[in-house]
GROMACS .gro file of C-alpha atoms in nm:
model
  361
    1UNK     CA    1  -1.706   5.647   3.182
    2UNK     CA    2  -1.607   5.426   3.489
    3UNK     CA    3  -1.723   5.592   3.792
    4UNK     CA    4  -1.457   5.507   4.033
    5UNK     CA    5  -1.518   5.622   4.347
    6UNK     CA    6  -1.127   5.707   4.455
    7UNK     CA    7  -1.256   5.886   4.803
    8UNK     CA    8  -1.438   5.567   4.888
    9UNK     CA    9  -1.168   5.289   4.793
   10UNK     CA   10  -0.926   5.020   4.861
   11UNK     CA   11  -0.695   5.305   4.873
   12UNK     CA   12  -0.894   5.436   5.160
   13UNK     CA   13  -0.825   5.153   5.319
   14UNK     CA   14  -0.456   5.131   5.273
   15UNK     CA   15  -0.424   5.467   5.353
   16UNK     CA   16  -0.599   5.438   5.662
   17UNK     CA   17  -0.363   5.163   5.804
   18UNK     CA   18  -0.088   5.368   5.669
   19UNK     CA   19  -0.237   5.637   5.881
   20UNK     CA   20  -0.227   5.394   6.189
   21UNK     CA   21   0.098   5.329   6.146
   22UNK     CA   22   0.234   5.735   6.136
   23UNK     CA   23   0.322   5.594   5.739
   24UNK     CA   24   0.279   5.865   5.486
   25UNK     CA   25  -0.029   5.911   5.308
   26UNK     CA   26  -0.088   5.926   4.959
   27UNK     CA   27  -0.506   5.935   4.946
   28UNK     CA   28  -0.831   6.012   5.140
   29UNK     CA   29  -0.797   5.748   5.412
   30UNK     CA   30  -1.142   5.605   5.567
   31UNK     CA   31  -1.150   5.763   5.969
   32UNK     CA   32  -1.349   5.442   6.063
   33UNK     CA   33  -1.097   5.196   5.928
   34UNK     CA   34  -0.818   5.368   6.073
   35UNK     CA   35  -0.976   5.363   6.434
   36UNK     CA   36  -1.058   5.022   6.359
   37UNK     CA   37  -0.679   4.934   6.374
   38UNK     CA   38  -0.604   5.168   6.642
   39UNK     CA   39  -0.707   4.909   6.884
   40UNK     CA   40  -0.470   4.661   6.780
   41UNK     CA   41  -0.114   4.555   6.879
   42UNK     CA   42  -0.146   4.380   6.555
   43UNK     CA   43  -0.396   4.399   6.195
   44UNK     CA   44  -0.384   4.072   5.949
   45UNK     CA   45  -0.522   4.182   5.619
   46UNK     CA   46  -0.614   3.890   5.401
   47UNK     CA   47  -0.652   4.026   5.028
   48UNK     CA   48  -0.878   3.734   4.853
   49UNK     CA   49  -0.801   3.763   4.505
   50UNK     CA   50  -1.178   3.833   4.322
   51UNK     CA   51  -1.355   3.767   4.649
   52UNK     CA   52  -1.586   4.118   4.530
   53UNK     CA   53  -1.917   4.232   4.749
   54UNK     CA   54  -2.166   4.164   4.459
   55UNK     CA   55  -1.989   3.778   4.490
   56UNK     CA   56  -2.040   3.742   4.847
   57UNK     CA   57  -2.358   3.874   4.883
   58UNK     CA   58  -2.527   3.640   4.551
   59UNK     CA   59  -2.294   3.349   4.634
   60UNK     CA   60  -2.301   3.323   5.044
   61UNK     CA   61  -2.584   3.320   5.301
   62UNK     CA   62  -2.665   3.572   5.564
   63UNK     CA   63  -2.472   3.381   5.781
   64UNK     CA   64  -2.136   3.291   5.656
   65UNK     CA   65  -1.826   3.499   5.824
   66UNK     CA   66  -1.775   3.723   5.528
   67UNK     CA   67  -2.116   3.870   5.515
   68UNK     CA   68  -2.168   3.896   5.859
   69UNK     CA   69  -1.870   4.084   5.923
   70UNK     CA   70  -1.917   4.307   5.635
   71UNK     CA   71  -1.851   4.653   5.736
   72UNK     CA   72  -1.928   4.798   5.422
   73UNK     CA   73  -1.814   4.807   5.016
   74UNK     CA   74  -1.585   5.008   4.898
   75UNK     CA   75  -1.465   5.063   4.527
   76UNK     CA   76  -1.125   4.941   4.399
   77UNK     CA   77  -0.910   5.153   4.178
   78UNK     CA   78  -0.930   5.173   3.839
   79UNK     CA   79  -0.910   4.918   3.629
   80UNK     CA   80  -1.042   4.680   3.870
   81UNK     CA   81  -0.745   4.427   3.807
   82UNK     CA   82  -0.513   4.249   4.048
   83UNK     CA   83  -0.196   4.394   3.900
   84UNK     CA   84  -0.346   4.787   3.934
   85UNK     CA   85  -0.562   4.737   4.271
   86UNK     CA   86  -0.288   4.488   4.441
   87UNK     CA   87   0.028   4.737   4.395
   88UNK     CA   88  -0.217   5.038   4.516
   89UNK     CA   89  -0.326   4.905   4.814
   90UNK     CA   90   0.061   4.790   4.907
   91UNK     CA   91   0.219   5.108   4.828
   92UNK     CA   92  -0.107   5.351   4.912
   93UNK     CA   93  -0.096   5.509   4.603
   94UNK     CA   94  -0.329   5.554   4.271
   95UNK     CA   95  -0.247   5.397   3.959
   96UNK     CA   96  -0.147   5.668   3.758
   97UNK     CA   97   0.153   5.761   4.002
   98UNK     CA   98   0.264   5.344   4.023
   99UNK     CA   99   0.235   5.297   3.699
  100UNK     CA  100   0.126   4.961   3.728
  101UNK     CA  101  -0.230   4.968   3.514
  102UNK     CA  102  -0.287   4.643   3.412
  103UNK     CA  103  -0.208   4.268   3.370
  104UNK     CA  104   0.064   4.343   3.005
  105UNK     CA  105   0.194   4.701   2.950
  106UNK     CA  106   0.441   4.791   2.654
  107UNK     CA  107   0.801   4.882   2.766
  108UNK     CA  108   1.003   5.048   2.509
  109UNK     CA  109   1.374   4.908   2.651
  110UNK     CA  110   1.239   4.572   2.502
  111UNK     CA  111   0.985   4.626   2.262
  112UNK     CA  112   0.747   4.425   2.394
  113UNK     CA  113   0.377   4.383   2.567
  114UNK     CA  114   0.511   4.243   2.914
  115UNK     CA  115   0.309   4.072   3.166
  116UNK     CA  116   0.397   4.235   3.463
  117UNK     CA  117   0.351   3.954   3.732
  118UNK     CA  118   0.535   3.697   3.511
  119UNK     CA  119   0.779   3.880   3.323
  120UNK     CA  120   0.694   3.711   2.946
  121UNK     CA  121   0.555   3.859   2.624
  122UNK     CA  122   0.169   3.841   2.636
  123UNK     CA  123   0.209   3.801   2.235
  124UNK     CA  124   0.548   3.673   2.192
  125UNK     CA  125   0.584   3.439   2.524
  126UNK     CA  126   0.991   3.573   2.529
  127UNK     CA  127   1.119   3.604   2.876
  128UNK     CA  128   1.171   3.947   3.053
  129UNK     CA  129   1.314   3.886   3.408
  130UNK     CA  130   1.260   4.139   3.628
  131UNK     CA  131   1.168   4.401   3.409
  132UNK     CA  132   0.857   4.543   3.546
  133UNK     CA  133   1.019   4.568   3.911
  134UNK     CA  134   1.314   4.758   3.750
  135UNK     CA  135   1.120   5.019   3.534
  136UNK     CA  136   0.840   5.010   3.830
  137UNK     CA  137   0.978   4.957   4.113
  138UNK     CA  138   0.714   5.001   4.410
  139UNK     CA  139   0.770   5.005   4.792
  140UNK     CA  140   0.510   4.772   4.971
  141UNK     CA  141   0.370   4.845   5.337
  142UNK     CA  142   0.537   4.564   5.486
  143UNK     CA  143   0.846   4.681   5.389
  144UNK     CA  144   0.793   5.028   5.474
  145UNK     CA  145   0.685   4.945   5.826
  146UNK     CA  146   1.044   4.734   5.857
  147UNK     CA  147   1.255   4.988   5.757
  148UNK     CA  148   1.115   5.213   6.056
  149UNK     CA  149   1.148   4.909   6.314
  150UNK     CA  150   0.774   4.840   6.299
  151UNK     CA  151   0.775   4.428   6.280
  152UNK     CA  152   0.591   4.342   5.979
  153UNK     CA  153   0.533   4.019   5.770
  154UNK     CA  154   0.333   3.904   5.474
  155UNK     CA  155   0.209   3.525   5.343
  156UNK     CA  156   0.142   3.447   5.029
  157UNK     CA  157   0.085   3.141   4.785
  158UNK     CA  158   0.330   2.893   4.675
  159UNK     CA  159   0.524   3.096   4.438
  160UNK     CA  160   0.620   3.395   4.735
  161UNK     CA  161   0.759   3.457   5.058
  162UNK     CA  162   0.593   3.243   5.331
  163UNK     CA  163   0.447   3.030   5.044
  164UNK     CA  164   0.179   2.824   5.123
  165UNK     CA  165  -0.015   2.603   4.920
  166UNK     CA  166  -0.329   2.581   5.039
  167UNK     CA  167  -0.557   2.888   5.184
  168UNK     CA  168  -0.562   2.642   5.497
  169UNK     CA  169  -0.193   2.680   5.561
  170UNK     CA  170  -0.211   3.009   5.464
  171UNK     CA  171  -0.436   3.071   5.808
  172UNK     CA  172  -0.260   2.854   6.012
  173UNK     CA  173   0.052   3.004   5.953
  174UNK     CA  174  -0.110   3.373   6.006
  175UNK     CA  175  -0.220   3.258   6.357
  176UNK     CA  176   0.136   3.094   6.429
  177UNK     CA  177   0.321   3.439   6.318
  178UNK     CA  178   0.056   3.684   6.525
  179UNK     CA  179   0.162   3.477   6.826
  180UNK     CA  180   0.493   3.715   6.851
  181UNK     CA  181   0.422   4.034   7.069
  182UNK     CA  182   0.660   4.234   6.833
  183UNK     CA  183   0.479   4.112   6.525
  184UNK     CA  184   0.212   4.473   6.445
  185UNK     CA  185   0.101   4.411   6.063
  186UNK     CA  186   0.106   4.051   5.836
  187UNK     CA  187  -0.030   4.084   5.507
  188UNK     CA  188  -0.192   3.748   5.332
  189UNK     CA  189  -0.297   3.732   4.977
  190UNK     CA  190  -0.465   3.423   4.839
  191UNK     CA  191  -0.506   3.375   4.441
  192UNK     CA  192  -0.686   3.075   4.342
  193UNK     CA  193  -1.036   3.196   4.386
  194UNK     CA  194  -0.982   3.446   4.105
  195UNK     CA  195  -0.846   3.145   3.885
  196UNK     CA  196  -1.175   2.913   4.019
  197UNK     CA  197  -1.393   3.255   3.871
  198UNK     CA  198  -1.224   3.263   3.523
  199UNK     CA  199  -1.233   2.927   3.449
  200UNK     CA  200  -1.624   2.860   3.555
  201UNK     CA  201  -1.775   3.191   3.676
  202UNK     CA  202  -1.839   3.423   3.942
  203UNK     CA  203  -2.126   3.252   4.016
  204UNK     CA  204  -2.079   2.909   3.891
  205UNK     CA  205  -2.128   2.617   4.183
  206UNK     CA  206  -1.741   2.605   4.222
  207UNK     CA  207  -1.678   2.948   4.234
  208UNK     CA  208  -1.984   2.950   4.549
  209UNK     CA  209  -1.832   2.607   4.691
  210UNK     CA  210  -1.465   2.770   4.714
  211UNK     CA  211  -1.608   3.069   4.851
  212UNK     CA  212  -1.783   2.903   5.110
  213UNK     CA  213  -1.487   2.683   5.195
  214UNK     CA  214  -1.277   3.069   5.198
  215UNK     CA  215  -1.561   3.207   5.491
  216UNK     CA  216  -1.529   2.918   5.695
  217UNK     CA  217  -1.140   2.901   5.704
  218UNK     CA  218  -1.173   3.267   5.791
  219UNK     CA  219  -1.432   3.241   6.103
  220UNK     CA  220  -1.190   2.956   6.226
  221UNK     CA  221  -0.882   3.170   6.208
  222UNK     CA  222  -1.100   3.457   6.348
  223UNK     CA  223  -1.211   3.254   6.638
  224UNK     CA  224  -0.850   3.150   6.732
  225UNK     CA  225  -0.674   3.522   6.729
  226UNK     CA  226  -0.504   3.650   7.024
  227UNK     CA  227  -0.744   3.959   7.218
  228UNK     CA  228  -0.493   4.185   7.028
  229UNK     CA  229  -0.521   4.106   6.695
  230UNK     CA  230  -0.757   4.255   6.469
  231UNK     CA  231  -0.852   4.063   6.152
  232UNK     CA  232  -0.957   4.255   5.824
  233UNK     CA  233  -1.072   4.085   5.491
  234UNK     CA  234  -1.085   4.273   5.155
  235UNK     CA  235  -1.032   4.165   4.812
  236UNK     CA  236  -0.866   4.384   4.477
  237UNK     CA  237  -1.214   4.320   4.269
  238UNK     CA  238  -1.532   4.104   4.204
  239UNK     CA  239  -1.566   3.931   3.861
  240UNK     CA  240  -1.849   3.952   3.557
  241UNK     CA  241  -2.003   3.674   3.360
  242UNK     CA  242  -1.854   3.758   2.969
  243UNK     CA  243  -1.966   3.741   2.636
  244UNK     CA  244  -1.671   3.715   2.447
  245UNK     CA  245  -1.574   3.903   2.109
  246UNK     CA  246  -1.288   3.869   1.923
  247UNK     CA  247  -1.091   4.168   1.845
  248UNK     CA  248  -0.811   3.954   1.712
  249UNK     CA  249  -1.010   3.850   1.393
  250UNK     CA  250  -1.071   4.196   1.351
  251UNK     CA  251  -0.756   4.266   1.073
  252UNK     CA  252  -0.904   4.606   0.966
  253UNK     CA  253  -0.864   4.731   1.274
  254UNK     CA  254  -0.588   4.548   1.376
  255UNK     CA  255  -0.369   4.711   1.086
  256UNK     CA  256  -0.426   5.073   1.197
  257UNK     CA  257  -0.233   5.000   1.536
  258UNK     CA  258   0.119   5.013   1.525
  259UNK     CA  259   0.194   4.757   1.809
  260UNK     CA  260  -0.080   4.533   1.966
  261UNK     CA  261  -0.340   4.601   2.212
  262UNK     CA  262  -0.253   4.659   2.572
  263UNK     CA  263  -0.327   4.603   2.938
  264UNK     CA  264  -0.623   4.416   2.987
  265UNK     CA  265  -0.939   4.225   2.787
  266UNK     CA  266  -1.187   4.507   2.955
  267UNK     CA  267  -0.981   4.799   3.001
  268UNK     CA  268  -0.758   4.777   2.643
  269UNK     CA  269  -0.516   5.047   2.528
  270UNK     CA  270  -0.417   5.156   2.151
  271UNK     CA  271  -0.146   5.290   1.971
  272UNK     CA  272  -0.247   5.428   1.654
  273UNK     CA  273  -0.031   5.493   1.346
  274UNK     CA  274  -0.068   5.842   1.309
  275UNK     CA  275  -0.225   5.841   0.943
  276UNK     CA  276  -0.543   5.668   1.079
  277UNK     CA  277  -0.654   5.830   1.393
  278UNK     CA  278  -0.909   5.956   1.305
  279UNK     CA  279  -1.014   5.625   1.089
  280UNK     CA  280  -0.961   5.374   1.361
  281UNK     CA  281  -1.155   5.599   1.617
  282UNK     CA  282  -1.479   5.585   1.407
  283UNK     CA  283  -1.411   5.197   1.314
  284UNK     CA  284  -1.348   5.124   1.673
  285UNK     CA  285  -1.716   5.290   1.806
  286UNK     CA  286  -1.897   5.158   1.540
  287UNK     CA  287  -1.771   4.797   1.530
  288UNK     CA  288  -1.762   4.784   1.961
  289UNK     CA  289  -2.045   4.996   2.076
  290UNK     CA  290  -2.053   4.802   2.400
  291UNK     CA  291  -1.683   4.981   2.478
  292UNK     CA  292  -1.678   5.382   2.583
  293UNK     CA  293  -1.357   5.475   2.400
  294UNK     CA  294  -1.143   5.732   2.540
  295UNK     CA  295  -0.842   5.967   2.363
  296UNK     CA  296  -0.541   5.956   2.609
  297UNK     CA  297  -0.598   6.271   2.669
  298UNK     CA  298  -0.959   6.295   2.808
  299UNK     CA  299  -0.863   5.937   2.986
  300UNK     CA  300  -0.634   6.180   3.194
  301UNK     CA  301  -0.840   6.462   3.213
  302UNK     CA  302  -1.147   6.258   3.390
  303UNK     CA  303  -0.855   6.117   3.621
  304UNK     CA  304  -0.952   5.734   3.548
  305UNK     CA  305  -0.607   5.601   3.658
  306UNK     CA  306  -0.631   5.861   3.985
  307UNK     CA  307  -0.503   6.123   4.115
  308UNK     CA  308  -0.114   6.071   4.208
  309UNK     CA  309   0.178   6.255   4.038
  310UNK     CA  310   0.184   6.113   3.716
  311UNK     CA  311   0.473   5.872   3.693
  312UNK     CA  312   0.681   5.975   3.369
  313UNK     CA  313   0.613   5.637   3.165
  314UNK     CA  314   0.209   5.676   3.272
  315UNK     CA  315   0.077   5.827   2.912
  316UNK     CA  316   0.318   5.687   2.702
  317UNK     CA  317   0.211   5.319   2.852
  318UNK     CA  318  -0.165   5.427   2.761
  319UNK     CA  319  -0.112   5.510   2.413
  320UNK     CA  320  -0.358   5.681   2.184
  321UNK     CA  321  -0.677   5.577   2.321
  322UNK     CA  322  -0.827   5.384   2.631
  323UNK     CA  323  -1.151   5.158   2.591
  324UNK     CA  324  -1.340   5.059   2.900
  325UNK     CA  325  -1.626   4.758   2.898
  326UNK     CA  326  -1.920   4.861   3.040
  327UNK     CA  327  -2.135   4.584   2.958
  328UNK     CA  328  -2.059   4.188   2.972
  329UNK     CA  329  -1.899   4.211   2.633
  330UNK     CA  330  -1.532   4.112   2.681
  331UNK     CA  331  -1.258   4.157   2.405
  332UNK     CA  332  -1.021   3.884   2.385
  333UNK     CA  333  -0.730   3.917   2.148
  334UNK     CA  334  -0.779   3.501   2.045
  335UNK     CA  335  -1.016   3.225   2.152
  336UNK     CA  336  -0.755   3.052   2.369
  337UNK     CA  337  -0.746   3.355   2.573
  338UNK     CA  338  -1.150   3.331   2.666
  339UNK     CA  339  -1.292   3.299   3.031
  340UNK     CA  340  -1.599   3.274   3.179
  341UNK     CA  341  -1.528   3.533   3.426
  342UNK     CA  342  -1.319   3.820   3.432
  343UNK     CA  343  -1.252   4.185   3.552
  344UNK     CA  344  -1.078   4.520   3.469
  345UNK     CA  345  -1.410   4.736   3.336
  346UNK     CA  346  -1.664   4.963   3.425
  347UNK     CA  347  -1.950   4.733   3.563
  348UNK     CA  348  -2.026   4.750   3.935
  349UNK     CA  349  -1.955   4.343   4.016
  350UNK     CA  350  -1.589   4.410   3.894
  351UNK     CA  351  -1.545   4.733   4.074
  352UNK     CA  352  -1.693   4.669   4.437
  353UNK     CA  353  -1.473   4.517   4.732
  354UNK     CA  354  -1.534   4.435   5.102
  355UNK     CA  355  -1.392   4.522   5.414
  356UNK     CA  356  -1.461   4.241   5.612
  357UNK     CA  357  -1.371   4.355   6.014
  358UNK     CA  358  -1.296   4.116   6.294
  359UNK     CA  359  -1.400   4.204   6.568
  360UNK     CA  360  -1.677   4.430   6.408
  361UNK     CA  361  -1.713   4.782   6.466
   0.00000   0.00000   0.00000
């Protein structure tokens, strides 16, 4: 089963700044992190998309910024996925109570599979404006920290607020915006790293060569910050090397679901026409043995989504039964869909982050 550490996590971490901040807290909050930010008019936190400890530690050298400031790994939340582990650490609380578990989730007012970030049909590429935010809606730290006259800010890529194209610009502008006394938290999030991974590897030369070009961008921001500015570095997951299977050939089992496969290649979800449960259970184990399969109800039992108050679409998005990879074996519903890398299971490359603190502890 995945072993997700939720008292040692990225919601630690959120819920430690939340802490800082006199915020309310939703999770165990890490004491260290929290006194950390204590001594700060004002904490950065740079999220790099995939940027995971096993990654930094096998793709940097002792002395680049990100593993000498390494404070320590924590876990992320379960499934290690942007669209689960993102949302957490912005609104400080678990999966199960955000509802937002993975990167396409079925919503009934359309009938659809719906990738959440992009609002289209994972299957049927219709368009869905809005929808996720409106049966999901989640408030973010930044926000939260506004509304209670705390000044707070975030930067993201080009398709956000503060939109920046380059991880360069992102930096620059993070030091231009910490210059304001009034300014107390700025939240940055940087994507293409987690693209670079997918499309060559976690560990592939480009993958280590963006990386590298990531640490030093962040020791020259670091070197430039006001006395009162505190600079912290974590990421939402790492990334595996996959062997890909295709489930989508797979028309047996295919034809005992009654709507298609959900949230993500290494954390999938079923719905199962009630006249073959017990068939496509049996099928399922012996034809992916690589997969621990889960009933929806032992899924929630063993708390794999967390520990919040369940939010009311939460089992109904999970469906019958919940398989999570726990080897490199990666099921993709069609060969266009491959990638080299990926993340969303059980192994320990996709489930470890860093906290990265400037100036160190």
């Amino acid at each position: 089963m995945p072993e997700t550490d939720y008292e040692h996590s990225i919601l630690s971490i959120s819920n430690a700044l939340r802490s800082r901040f006199d915020l309310p807290v939703y999770a165990p909050y890490d004491p260290v992190t929290k006194l950390w930010a204590k001594q700060y008019r004002c904490v950065i936190t740079v999220l790099v998309d995939a940027m995971g400890a096993e990654q930094i530690t096998r793709n940097l050298g002792e002395d680049a910024f990100v593993r000498k400031y390494m404070f320590s790994s924590f876990d992320s939340v379960y499934p290690p996925t942007t669209t689960a582990a993102t949302t957490s650490f912005l609104s400080g609380r678990y999966p199960d109570e955000t509802g937002w578990l993975g990167w396409h989730q079925y919503f009934t007012e359309v009938n659809d599979e719906v990738i959440l970030f992009l609002g289209t049909g994972q299957y049927s590429r219709n368009n869905y404006p809005g929808c996720a935010d409106k049966a999901l809606p989640v408030r973010k730290i930044y926000d939260e920290l506004n509304e209670k006259g705390i000044k707070a800010d975030s930067i993201w890529p080009s398709f956000g607020h503060n939109g920046c194209h380059t991880f360069k610009e992102q930096c620059d502008l993070a030091l231009k915006l910490v210059q304001d006394p009034e300014l107390q938290y700025l939240y940055v999030y940087w994507d293409l790293l987690d693209d670079c991974m997918h499309h060559n590897g976690p560990y592939s030369s480009k993958a280590k060569d963006m990386m590298q070009d990531i640490s030093d961008t962040l020791g020259e921001l670091a070197s430039q910050l006001p006395a009162d500015t505190g600079l912290m570095v974590i990421a939402d997951h790492g990334q595996v090397d996959t062997v890909p299977v295709l489930i989508g050939e797979d028309e047996k089992l295919l034809g005992m679901l009654s709507r298609l496969p959900s949230l993500e290649a290494r954390t999938m979800s079923f719905q199962v026409k009630k006249t073959y449960l017990r068939e496509f259970e049996a099928c399922f184990r012996k034809t992916y043995p690589f997969y621990d399969l889960y009933s929806m109800k032992k899924t929630c039992k063993e708390h794999v989504f967390g520990y919040g108050t369940e939010h009311p679409r939460f089992r109904q998005m999970l469906g019958d039964y919940v398989a999570f990879a726990r080897t490199p074996e990666t099921l993709f519903f069609s060969a266009n869909q491959i990638m080299k890398g990926h993340h969303g299971g059980a192994m320990r490359e996709e489930r470890k982050i860093p906290l990265i603190l400037y100036p160190g502890i």
